[in-house]
Amino acid sequence: MRTSTASSRSADTLAEHRETIAAYEKVCADLGEDPAHVGLAWLLAQDGVTGPIIGPRTAEQLDSSLRALEITLDDGMAKLDELFPPPAPNGAKPAPEAYAW
């Protein structure tokens, strides 16, 4: 029996979702923005999200994350929601509630 390591699980998950990730990276490139900043901007655009926990390790990471406050996703929101629909069984709920435990 093969024991799976965290890195092999990550690689497997990345391979499984490669097409979606590539589409996400294209949306980000079309916006001219870093994928991490777009993800944070998407989260901040969700109703009910007032203060996401971003976990920077350095002041530079915190400063970089502030870019998300300036990103407007008007045209990109629908595409992002299409790429990353709420998970089941809470799929009927809007984000971010659908992602809550």
PDB file of C-alpha atoms in Angstrom:
ATOM      1  CA  MET A   1       0.000   0.000   0.000  1.00  0.00           C
ATOM      2  CA  ARG A   2       1.406   3.354  -1.053  1.00  0.00           C
ATOM      3  CA  THR A   3       1.334   6.155   1.488  1.00  0.00           C
ATOM      4  CA  SER A   4       0.452   9.488  -0.053  1.00  0.00           C
ATOM      5  CA  THR A   5       2.496  12.507   0.963  1.00  0.00           C
ATOM      6  CA  ALA A   6       1.166  16.046   1.096  1.00  0.00           C
ATOM      7  CA  SER A   7       3.176  16.999  -1.992  1.00  0.00           C
ATOM      8  CA  SER A   8       1.897  14.045  -4.006  1.00  0.00           C
ATOM      9  CA  ARG A   9      -1.687  14.826  -2.977  1.00  0.00           C
ATOM     10  CA  SER A  10      -1.124  18.441  -4.032  1.00  0.00           C
ATOM     11  CA  ALA A  11       0.295  17.305  -7.366  1.00  0.00           C
ATOM     12  CA  ASP A  12      -2.671  14.976  -7.892  1.00  0.00           C
ATOM     13  CA  THR A  13      -5.152  17.737  -7.071  1.00  0.00           C
ATOM     14  CA  LEU A  14      -3.345  20.157  -9.385  1.00  0.00           C
ATOM     15  CA  ALA A  15      -3.422  17.612 -12.216  1.00  0.00           C
ATOM     16  CA  GLU A  16      -7.111  16.949 -11.630  1.00  0.00           C
ATOM     17  CA  HIS A  17      -7.989  20.658 -11.809  1.00  0.00           C
ATOM     18  CA  ARG A  18      -5.358  21.806 -14.311  1.00  0.00           C
ATOM     19  CA  GLU A  19      -7.901  22.952 -16.927  1.00  0.00           C
ATOM     20  CA  THR A  20      -9.806  25.099 -14.423  1.00  0.00           C
ATOM     21  CA  ILE A  21      -6.598  26.556 -13.020  1.00  0.00           C
ATOM     22  CA  ALA A  22      -5.384  27.421 -16.521  1.00  0.00           C
ATOM     23  CA  ALA A  23      -8.712  29.146 -17.229  1.00  0.00           C
ATOM     24  CA  TYR A  24      -8.400  31.056 -13.937  1.00  0.00           C
ATOM     25  CA  GLU A  25      -4.875  32.150 -14.809  1.00  0.00           C
ATOM     26  CA  LYS A  26      -6.153  33.355 -18.199  1.00  0.00           C
ATOM     27  CA  VAL A  27      -8.878  35.445 -16.518  1.00  0.00           C
ATOM     28  CA  CYS A  28      -6.202  36.936 -14.270  1.00  0.00           C
ATOM     29  CA  ALA A  29      -3.893  37.621 -17.221  1.00  0.00           C
ATOM     30  CA  ASP A  30      -6.770  39.261 -19.127  1.00  0.00           C
ATOM     31  CA  LEU A  31      -7.307  41.493 -16.096  1.00  0.00           C
ATOM     32  CA  GLY A  32      -3.560  42.147 -15.918  1.00  0.00           C
ATOM     33  CA  GLU A  33      -3.532  41.035 -12.286  1.00  0.00           C
ATOM     34  CA  ASP A  34      -1.749  38.486 -10.111  1.00  0.00           C
ATOM     35  CA  PRO A  35      -3.879  35.382  -9.428  1.00  0.00           C
ATOM     36  CA  ALA A  36      -3.461  35.769  -5.653  1.00  0.00           C
ATOM     37  CA  HIS A  37      -4.738  39.347  -5.820  1.00  0.00           C
ATOM     38  CA  VAL A  38      -7.701  38.365  -8.004  1.00  0.00           C
ATOM     39  CA  GLY A  39      -8.640  35.568  -5.598  1.00  0.00           C
ATOM     40  CA  LEU A  40      -8.567  37.944  -2.666  1.00  0.00           C
ATOM     41  CA  ALA A  41     -10.523  40.577  -4.620  1.00  0.00           C
ATOM     42  CA  TRP A  42     -13.160  37.927  -5.447  1.00  0.00           C
ATOM     43  CA  LEU A  43     -13.425  37.004  -1.786  1.00  0.00           C
ATOM     44  CA  LEU A  44     -13.751  40.643  -0.756  1.00  0.00           C
ATOM     45  CA  ALA A  45     -16.558  41.104  -3.309  1.00  0.00           C
ATOM     46  CA  GLN A  46     -18.690  38.426  -1.626  1.00  0.00           C
ATOM     47  CA  ASP A  47     -21.600  39.524   0.541  1.00  0.00           C
ATOM     48  CA  GLY A  48     -20.895  38.926   4.190  1.00  0.00           C
ATOM     49  CA  VAL A  49     -17.104  38.976   3.922  1.00  0.00           C
ATOM     50  CA  THR A  50     -15.775  41.829   5.991  1.00  0.00           C
ATOM     51  CA  GLY A  51     -12.258  40.766   6.817  1.00  0.00           C
ATOM     52  CA  PRO A  52     -10.653  37.704   5.254  1.00  0.00           C
ATOM     53  CA  ILE A  53      -7.738  36.145   7.072  1.00  0.00           C
ATOM     54  CA  ILE A  54      -4.849  36.347   4.624  1.00  0.00           C
ATOM     55  CA  GLY A  55      -1.911  35.212   6.791  1.00  0.00           C
ATOM     56  CA  PRO A  56       1.058  37.172   5.447  1.00  0.00           C
ATOM     57  CA  ARG A  57       4.417  36.158   6.890  1.00  0.00           C
ATOM     58  CA  THR A  58       6.148  39.420   6.002  1.00  0.00           C
ATOM     59  CA  ALA A  59       5.305  43.097   5.696  1.00  0.00           C
ATOM     60  CA  GLU A  60       6.003  42.820   1.957  1.00  0.00           C
ATOM     61  CA  GLN A  61       3.364  40.093   1.603  1.00  0.00           C
ATOM     62  CA  LEU A  62       0.858  42.262   3.449  1.00  0.00           C
ATOM     63  CA  ASP A  63       1.663  45.278   1.291  1.00  0.00           C
ATOM     64  CA  SER A  64       1.323  43.169  -1.849  1.00  0.00           C
ATOM     65  CA  SER A  65      -2.075  41.827  -0.736  1.00  0.00           C
ATOM     66  CA  LEU A  66      -3.430  45.367  -0.475  1.00  0.00           C
ATOM     67  CA  ARG A  67      -3.534  45.436  -4.296  1.00  0.00           C
ATOM     68  CA  ALA A  68      -6.722  43.350  -4.046  1.00  0.00           C
ATOM     69  CA  LEU A  69      -8.529  46.390  -2.620  1.00  0.00           C
ATOM     70  CA  GLU A  70      -8.037  48.224  -5.910  1.00  0.00           C
ATOM     71  CA  ILE A  71      -9.219  45.464  -8.260  1.00  0.00           C
ATOM     72  CA  THR A  72     -12.698  45.711  -9.747  1.00  0.00           C
ATOM     73  CA  LEU A  73     -14.047  42.403 -11.002  1.00  0.00           C
ATOM     74  CA  ASP A  74     -17.241  43.633 -12.683  1.00  0.00           C
ATOM     75  CA  ASP A  75     -16.750  41.585 -15.853  1.00  0.00           C
ATOM     76  CA  GLY A  76     -14.696  38.855 -14.223  1.00  0.00           C
ATOM     77  CA  MET A  77     -17.088  37.912 -11.401  1.00  0.00           C
ATOM     78  CA  ALA A  78     -19.412  35.795 -13.564  1.00  0.00           C
ATOM     79  CA  LYS A  79     -16.462  33.955 -15.125  1.00  0.00           C
ATOM     80  CA  LEU A  80     -14.892  33.285 -11.723  1.00  0.00           C
ATOM     81  CA  ASP A  81     -18.199  32.061 -10.314  1.00  0.00           C
ATOM     82  CA  GLU A  82     -18.541  29.784 -13.347  1.00  0.00           C
ATOM     83  CA  LEU A  83     -15.032  28.380 -12.900  1.00  0.00           C
ATOM     84  CA  PHE A  84     -15.476  27.868  -9.163  1.00  0.00           C
ATOM     85  CA  PRO A  85     -19.125  27.051  -8.390  1.00  0.00           C
ATOM     86  CA  PRO A  86     -20.123  26.556  -4.766  1.00  0.00           C
ATOM     87  CA  PRO A  87     -19.388  23.018  -3.584  1.00  0.00           C
ATOM     88  CA  ALA A  88     -22.048  20.441  -2.816  1.00  0.00           C
ATOM     89  CA  PRO A  89     -23.981  19.882  -0.626  1.00  0.00           C
ATOM     90  CA  ASN A  90     -24.188  23.614   0.015  1.00  0.00           C
ATOM     91  CA  GLY A  91     -24.217  24.536  -3.673  1.00  0.00           C
ATOM     92  CA  ALA A  92     -27.643  26.120  -3.364  1.00  0.00           C
ATOM     93  CA  LYS A  93     -26.190  28.714  -1.006  1.00  0.00           C
ATOM     94  CA  PRO A  94     -24.307  31.746  -2.344  1.00  0.00           C
ATOM     95  CA  ALA A  95     -20.617  32.221  -1.632  1.00  0.00           C
ATOM     96  CA  PRO A  96     -19.129  32.546   0.934  1.00  0.00           C
ATOM     97  CA  GLU A  97     -21.760  30.614   2.902  1.00  0.00           C
ATOM     98  CA  ALA A  98     -21.414  27.673   0.518  1.00  0.00           C
ATOM     99  CA  TYR A  99     -17.778  27.340   1.527  1.00  0.00           C
ATOM    100  CA  ALA A 100     -18.407  27.481   5.278  1.00  0.00           C
ATOM    101  CA  TRP A 101     -18.177  24.332   7.330  1.00  0.00           C
TER     102      TRP A 101
END
